[in-house]
Backbone atoms as SQL, in Angstrom:
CREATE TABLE atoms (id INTEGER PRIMARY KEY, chain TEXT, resi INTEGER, resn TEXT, atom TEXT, x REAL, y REAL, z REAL);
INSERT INTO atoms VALUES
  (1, 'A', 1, 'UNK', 'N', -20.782, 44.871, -51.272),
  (2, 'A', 1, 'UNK', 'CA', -20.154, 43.571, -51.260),
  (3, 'A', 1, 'UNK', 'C', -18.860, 43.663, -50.458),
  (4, 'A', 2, 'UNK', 'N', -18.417, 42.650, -49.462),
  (5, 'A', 2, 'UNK', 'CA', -17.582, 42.538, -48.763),
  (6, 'A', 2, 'UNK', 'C', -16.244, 41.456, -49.669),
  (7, 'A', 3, 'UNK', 'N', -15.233, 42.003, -49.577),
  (8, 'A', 3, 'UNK', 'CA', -13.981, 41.089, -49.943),
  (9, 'A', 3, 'UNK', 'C', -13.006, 41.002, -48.629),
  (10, 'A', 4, 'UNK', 'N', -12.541, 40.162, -48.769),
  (11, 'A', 4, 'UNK', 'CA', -11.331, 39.753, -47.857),
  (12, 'A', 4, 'UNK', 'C', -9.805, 39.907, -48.534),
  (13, 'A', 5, 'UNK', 'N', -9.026, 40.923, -47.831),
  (14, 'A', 5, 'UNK', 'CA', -7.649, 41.496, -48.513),
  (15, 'A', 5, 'UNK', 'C', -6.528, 40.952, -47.002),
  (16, 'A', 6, 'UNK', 'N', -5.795, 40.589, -47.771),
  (17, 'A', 6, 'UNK', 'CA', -4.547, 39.989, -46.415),
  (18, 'A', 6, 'UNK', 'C', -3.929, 41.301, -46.382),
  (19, 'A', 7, 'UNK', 'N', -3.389, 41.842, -44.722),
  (20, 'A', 7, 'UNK', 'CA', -2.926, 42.738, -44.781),
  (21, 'A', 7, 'UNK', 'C', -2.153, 42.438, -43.123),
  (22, 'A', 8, 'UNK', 'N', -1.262, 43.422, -43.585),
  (23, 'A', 8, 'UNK', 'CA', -0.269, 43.583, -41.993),
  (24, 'A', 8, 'UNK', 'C', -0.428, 43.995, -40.984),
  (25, 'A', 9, 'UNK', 'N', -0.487, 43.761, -39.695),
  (26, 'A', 9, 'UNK', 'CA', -1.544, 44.082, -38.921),
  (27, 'A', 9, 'UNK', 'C', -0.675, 44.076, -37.303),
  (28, 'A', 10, 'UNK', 'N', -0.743, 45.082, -36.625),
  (29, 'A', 10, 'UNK', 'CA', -0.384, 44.803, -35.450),
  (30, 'A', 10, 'UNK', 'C', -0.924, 44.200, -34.483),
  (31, 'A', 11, 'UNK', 'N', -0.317, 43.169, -33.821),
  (32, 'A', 11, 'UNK', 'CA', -1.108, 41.945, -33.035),
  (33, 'A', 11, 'UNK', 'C', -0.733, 42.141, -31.664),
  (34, 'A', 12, 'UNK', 'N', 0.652, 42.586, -31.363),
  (35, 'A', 12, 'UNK', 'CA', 0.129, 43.584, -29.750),
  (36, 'A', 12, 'UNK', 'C', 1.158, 44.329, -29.524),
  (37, 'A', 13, 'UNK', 'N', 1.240, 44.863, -28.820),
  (38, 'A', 13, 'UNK', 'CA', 2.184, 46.577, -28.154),
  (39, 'A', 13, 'UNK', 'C', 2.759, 45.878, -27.053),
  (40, 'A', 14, 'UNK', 'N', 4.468, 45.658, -27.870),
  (41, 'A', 14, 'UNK', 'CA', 5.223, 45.596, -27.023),
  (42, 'A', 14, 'UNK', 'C', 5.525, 46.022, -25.633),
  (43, 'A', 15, 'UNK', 'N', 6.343, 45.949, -24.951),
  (44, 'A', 15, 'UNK', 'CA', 6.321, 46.289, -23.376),
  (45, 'A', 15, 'UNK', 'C', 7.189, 47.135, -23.717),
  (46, 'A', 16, 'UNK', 'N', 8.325, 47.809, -24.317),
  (47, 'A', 16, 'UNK', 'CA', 8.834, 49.269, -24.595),
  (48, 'A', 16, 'UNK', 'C', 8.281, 50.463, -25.323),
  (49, 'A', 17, 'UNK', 'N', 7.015, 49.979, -25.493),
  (50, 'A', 17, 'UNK', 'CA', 6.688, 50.434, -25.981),
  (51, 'A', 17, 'UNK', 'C', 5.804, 52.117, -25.571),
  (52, 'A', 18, 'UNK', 'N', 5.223, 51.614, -24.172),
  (53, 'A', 18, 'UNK', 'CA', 4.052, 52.377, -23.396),
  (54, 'A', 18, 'UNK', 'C', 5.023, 53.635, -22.847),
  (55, 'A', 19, 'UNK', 'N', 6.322, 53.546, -22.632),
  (56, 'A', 19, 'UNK', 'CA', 6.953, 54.516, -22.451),
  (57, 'A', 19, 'UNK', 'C', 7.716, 55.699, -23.094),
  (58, 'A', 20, 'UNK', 'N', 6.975, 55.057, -24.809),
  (59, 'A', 20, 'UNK', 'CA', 7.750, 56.419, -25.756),
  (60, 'A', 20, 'UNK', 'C', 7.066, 57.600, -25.825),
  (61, 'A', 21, 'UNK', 'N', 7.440, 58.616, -26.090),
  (62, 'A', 21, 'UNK', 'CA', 6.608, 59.928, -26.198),
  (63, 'A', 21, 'UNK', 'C', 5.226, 59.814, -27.192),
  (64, 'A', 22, 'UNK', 'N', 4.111, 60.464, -27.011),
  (65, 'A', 22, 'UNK', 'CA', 2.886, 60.412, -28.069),
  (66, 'A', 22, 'UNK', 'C', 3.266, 60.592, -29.308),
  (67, 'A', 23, 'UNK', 'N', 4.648, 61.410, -29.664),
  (68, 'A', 23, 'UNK', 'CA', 4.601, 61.849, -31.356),
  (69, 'A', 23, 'UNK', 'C', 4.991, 60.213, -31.994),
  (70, 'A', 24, 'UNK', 'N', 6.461, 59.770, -31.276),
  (71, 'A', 24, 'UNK', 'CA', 6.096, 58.145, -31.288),
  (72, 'A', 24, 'UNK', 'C', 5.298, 57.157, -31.588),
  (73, 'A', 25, 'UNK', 'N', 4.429, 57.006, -30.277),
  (74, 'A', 25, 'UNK', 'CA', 3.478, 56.215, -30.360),
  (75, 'A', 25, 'UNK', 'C', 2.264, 56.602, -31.793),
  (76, 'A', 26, 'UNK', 'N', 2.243, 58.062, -32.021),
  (77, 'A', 26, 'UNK', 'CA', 1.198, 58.485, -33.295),
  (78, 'A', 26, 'UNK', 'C', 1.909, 57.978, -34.655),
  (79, 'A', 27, 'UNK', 'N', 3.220, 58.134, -34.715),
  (80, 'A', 27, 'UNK', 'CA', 3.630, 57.833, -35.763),
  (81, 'A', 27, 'UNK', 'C', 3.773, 56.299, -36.076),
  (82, 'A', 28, 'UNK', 'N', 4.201, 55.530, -34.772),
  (83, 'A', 28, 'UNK', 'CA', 3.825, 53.981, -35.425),
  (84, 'A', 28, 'UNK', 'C', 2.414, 53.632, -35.686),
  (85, 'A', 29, 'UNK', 'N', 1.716, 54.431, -35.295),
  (86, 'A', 29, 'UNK', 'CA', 0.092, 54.417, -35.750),
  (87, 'A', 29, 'UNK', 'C', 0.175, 54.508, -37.027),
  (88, 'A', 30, 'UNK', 'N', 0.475, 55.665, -37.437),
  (89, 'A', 30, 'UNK', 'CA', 0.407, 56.085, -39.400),
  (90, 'A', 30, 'UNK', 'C', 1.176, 54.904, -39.792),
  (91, 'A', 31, 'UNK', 'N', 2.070, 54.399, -39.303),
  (92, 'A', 31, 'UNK', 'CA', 2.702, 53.779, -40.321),
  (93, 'A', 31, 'UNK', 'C', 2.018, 52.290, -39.945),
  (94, 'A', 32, 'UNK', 'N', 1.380, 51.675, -38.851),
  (95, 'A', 32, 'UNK', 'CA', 0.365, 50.701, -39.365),
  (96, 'A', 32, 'UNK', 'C', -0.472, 51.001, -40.264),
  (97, 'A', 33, 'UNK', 'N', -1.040, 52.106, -39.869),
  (98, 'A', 33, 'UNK', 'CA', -1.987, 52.025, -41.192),
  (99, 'A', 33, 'UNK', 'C', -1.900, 52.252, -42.735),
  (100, 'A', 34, 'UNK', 'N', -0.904, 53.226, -42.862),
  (101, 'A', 34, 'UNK', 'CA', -0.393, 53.259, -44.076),
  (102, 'A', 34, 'UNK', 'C', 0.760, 52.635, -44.669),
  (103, 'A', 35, 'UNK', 'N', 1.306, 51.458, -43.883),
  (104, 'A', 35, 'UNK', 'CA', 2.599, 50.726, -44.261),
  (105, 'A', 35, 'UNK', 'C', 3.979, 52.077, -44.564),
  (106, 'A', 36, 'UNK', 'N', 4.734, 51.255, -45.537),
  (107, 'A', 36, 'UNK', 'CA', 5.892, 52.077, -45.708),
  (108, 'A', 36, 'UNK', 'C', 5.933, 53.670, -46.096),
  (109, 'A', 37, 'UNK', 'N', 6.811, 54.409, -45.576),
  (110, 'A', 37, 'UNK', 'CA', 6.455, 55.921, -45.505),
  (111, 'A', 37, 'UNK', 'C', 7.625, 56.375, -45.522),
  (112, 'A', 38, 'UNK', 'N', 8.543, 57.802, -46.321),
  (113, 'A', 38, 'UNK', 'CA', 9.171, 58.582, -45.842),
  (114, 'A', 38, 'UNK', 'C', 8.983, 59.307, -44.520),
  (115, 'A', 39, 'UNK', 'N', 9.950, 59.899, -44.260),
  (116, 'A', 39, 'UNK', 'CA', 9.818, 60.897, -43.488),
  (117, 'A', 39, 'UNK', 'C', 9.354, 61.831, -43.527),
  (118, 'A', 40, 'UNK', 'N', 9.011, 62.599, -44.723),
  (119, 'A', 40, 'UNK', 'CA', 8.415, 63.673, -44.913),
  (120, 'A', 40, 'UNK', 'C', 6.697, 63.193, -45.640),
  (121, 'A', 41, 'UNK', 'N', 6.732, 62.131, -45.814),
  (122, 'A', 41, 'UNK', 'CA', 5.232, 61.842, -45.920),
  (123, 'A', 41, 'UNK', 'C', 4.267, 61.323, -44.628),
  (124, 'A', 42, 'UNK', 'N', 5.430, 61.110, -43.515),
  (125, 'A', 42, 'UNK', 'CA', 4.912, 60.735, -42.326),
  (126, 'A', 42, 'UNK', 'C', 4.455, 62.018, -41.632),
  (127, 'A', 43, 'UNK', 'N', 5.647, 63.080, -41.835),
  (128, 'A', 43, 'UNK', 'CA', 5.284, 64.549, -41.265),
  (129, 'A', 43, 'UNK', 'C', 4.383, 65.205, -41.974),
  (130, 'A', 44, 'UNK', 'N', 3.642, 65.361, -43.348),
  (131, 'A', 44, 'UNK', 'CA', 2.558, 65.514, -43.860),
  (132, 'A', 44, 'UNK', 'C', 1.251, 64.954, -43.385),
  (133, 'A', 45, 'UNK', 'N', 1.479, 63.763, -43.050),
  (134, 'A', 45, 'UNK', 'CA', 0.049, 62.468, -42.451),
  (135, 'A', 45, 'UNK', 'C', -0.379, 63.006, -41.351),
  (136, 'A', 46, 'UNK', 'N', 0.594, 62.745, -40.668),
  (137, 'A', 46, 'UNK', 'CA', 0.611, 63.673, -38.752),
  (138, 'A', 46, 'UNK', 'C', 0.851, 65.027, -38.685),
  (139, 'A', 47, 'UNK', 'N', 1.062, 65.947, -39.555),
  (140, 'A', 47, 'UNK', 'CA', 1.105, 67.211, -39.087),
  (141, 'A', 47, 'UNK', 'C', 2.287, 67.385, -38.334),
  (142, 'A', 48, 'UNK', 'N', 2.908, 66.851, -38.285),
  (143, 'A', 48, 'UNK', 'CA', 4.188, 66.870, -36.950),
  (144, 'A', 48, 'UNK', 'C', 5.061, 67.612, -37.510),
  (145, 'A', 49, 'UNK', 'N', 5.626, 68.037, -37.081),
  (146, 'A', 49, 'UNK', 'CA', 7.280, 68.920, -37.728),
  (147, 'A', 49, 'UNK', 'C', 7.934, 67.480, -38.150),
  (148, 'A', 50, 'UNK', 'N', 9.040, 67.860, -39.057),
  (149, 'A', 50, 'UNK', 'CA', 9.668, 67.045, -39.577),
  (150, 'A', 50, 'UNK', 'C', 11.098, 66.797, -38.335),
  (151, 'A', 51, 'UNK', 'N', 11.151, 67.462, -37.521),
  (152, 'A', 51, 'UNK', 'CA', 11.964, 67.428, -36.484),
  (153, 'A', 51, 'UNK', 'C', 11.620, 66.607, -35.245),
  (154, 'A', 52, 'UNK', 'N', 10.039, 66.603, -35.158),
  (155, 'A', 52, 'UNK', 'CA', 9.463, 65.426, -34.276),
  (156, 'A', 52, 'UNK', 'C', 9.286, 64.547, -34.902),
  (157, 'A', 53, 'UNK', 'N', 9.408, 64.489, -36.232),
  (158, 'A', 53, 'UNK', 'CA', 9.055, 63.337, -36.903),
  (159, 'A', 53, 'UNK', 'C', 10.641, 62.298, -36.586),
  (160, 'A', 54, 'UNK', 'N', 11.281, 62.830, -36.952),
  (161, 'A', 54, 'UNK', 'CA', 13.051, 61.956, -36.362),
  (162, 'A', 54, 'UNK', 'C', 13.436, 61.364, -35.707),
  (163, 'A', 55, 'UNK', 'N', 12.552, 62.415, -34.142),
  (164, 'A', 55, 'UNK', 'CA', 12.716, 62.659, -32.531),
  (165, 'A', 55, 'UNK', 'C', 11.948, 61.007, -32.926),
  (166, 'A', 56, 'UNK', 'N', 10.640, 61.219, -32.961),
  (167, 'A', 56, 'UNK', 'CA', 10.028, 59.869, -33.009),
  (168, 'A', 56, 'UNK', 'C', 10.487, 58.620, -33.565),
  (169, 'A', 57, 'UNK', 'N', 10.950, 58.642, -34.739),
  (170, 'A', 57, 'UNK', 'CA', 11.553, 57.572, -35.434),
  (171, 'A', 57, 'UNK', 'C', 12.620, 57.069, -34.775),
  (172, 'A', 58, 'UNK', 'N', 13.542, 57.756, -34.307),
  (173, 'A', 58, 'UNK', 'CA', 14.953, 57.545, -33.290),
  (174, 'A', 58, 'UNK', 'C', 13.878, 56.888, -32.065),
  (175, 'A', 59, 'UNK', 'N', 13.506, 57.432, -31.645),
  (176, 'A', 59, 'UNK', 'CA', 12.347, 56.703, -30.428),
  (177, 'A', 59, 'UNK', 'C', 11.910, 55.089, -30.609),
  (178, 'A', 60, 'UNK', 'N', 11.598, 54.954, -31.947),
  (179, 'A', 60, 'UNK', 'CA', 11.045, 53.653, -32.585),
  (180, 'A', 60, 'UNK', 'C', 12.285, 52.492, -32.882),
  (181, 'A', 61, 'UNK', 'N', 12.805, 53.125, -33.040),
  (182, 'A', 61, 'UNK', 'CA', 14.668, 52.464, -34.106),
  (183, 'A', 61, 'UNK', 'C', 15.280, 52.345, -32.438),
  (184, 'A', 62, 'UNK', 'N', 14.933, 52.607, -31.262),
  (185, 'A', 62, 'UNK', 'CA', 15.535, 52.740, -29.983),
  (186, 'A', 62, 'UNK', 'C', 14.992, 50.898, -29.642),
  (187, 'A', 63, 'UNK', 'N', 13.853, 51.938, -30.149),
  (188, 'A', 63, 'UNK', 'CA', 12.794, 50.335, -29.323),
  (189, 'A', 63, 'UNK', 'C', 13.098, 48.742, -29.998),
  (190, 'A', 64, 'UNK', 'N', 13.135, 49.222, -30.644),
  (191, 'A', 64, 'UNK', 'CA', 13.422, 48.365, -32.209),
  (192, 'A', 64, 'UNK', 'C', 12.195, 47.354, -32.457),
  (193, 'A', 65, 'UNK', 'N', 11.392, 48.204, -32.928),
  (194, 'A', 65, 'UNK', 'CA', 9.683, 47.958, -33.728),
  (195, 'A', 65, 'UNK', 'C', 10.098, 49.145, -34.990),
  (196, 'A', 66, 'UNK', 'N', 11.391, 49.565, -35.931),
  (197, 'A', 66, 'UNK', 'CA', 11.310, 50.262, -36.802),
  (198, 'A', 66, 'UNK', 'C', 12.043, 49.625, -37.713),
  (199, 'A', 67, 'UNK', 'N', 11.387, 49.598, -38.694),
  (200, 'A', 67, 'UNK', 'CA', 12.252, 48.604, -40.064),
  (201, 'A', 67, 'UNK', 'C', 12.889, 50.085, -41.010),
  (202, 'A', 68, 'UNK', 'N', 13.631, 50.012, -41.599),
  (203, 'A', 68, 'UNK', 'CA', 14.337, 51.154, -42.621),
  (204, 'A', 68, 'UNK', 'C', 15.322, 50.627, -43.817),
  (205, 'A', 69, 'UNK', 'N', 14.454, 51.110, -44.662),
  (206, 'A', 69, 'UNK', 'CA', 14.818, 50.751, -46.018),
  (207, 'A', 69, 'UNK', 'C', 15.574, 51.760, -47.218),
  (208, 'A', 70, 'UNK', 'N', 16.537, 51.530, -47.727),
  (209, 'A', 70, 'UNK', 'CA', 16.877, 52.788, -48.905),
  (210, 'A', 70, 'UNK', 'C', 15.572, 52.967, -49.902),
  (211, 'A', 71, 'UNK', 'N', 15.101, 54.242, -49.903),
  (212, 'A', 71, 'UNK', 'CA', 14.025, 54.913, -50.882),
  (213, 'A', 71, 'UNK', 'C', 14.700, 55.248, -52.284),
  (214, 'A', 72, 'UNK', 'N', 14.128, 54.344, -53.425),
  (215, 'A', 72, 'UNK', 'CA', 14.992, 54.016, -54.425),
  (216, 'A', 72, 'UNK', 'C', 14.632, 54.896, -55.192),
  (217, 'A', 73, 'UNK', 'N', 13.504, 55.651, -54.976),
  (218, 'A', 73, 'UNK', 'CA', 13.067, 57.098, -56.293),
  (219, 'A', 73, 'UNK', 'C', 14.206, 57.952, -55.702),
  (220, 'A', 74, 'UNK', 'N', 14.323, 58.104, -54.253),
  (221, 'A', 74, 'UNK', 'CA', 15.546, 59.395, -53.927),
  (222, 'A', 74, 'UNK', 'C', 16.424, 58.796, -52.735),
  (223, 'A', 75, 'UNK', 'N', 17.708, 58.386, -52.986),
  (224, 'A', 75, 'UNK', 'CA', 18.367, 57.926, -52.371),
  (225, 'A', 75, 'UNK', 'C', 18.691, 58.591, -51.105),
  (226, 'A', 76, 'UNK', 'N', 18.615, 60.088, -51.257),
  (227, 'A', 76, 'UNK', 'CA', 18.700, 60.275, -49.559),
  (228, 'A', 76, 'UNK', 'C', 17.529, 60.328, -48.602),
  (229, 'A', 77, 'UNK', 'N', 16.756, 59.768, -49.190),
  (230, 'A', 77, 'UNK', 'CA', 15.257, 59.306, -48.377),
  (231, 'A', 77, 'UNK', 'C', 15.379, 58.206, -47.509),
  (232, 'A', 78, 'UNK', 'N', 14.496, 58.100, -46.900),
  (233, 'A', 78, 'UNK', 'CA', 14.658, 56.155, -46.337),
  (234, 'A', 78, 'UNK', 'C', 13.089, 56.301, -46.002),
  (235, 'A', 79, 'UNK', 'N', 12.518, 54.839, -46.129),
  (236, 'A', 79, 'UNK', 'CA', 11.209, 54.247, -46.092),
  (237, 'A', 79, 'UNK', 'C', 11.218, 53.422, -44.581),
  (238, 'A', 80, 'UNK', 'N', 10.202, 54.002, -43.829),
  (239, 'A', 80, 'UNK', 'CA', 10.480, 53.355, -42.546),
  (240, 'A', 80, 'UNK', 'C', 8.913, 52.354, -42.655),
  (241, 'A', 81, 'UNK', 'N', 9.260, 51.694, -41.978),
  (242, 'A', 81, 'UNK', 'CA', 7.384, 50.876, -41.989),
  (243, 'A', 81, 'UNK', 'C', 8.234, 49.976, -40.618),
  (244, 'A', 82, 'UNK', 'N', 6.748, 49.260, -39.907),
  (245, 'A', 82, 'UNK', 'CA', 6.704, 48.553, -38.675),
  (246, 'A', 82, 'UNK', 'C', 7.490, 47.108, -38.572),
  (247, 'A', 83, 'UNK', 'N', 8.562, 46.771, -38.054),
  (248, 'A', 83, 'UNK', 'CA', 9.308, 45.554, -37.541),
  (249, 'A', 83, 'UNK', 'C', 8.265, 44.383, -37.926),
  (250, 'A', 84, 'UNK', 'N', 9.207, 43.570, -38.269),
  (251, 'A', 84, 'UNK', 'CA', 8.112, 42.194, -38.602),
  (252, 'A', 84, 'UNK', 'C', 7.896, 41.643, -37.558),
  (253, 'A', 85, 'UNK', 'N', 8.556, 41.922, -36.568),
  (254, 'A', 85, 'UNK', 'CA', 8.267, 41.325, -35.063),
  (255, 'A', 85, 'UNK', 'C', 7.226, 41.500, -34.326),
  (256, 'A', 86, 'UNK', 'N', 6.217, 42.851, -34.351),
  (257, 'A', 86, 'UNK', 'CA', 5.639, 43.142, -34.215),
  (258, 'A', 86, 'UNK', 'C', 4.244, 42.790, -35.085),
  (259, 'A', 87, 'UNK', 'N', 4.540, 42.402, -35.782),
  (260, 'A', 87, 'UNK', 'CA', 3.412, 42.927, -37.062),
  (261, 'A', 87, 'UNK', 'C', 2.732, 40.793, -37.343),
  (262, 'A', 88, 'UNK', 'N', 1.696, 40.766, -37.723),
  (263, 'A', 88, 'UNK', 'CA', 1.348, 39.622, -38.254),
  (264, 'A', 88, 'UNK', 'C', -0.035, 39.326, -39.126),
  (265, 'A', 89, 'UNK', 'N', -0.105, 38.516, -40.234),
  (266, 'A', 89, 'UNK', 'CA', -0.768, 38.435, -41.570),
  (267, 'A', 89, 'UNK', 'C', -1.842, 37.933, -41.122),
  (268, 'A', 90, 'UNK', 'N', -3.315, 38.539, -40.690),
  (269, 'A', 90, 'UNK', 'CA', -4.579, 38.502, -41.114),
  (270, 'A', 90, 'UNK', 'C', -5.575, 39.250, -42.250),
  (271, 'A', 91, 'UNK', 'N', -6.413, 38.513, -41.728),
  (272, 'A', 91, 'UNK', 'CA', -7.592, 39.013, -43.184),
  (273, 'A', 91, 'UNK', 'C', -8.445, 39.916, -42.359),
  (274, 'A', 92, 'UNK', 'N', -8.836, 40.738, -43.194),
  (275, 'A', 92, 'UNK', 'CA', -9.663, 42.070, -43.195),
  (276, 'A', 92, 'UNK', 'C', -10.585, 42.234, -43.922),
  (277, 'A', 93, 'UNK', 'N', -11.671, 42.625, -43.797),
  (278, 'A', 93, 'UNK', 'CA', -12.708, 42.815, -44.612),
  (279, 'A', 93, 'UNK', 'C', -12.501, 44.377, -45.144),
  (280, 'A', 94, 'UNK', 'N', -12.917, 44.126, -46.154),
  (281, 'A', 94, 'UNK', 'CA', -12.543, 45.831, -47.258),
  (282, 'A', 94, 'UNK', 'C', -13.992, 45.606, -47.728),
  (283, 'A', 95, 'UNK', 'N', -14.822, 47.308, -47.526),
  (284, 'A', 95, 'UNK', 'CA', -16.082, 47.067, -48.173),
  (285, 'A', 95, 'UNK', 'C', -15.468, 47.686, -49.650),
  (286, 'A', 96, 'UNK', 'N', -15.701, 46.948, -50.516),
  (287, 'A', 96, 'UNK', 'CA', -15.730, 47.522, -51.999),
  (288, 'A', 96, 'UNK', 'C', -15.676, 48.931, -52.405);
């Protein structure tokens, strides 16, 4: 059985975008798909060092397609997920 779930969705790739490095461009990938993320759960997802993981995020926060939030379980964390500018609310089919 098929349901329909509203979800956040990237609707197109900015024009600063084509020029950031791949660890970059991979990591705004994870974080479409998995929405909000530490840093160290982003460098777990991707395998990346936690040092390219930064490199990248600074890359993203450059472009400014990076939203950053205080992580309220551990305050010296921060939760990064994708710019609302970028991002827009369709439906998706989820198979059950």
């Amino acid at each position: 059985m098929w349901r329909h779930e509203q979800r956040w969705i990237m609707t197109h790739v900015p024009d600063q975008l084509y020029d950031l490095p791949p660890s970059a461009k991979l990591v705004l990938k994870v974080l479409d798909i998995n929405g909000e993320m530490t840093q160290s759960q982003i460098a777990t997802e991707t395998r990346l060092s936690k040092r390219t993981v930064r490199y990248a995020l600074d890359a993203l926060r450059d472009a400014g397609v990076l939203r950053e939030r205080m992580y309220f379980r551990d305050a010296r964390q921060s939760l990064y997920s994708i710019s609302d500018s970028v991002l827009t609310n369709e439906p998706t089919s989820v198979d059950d």
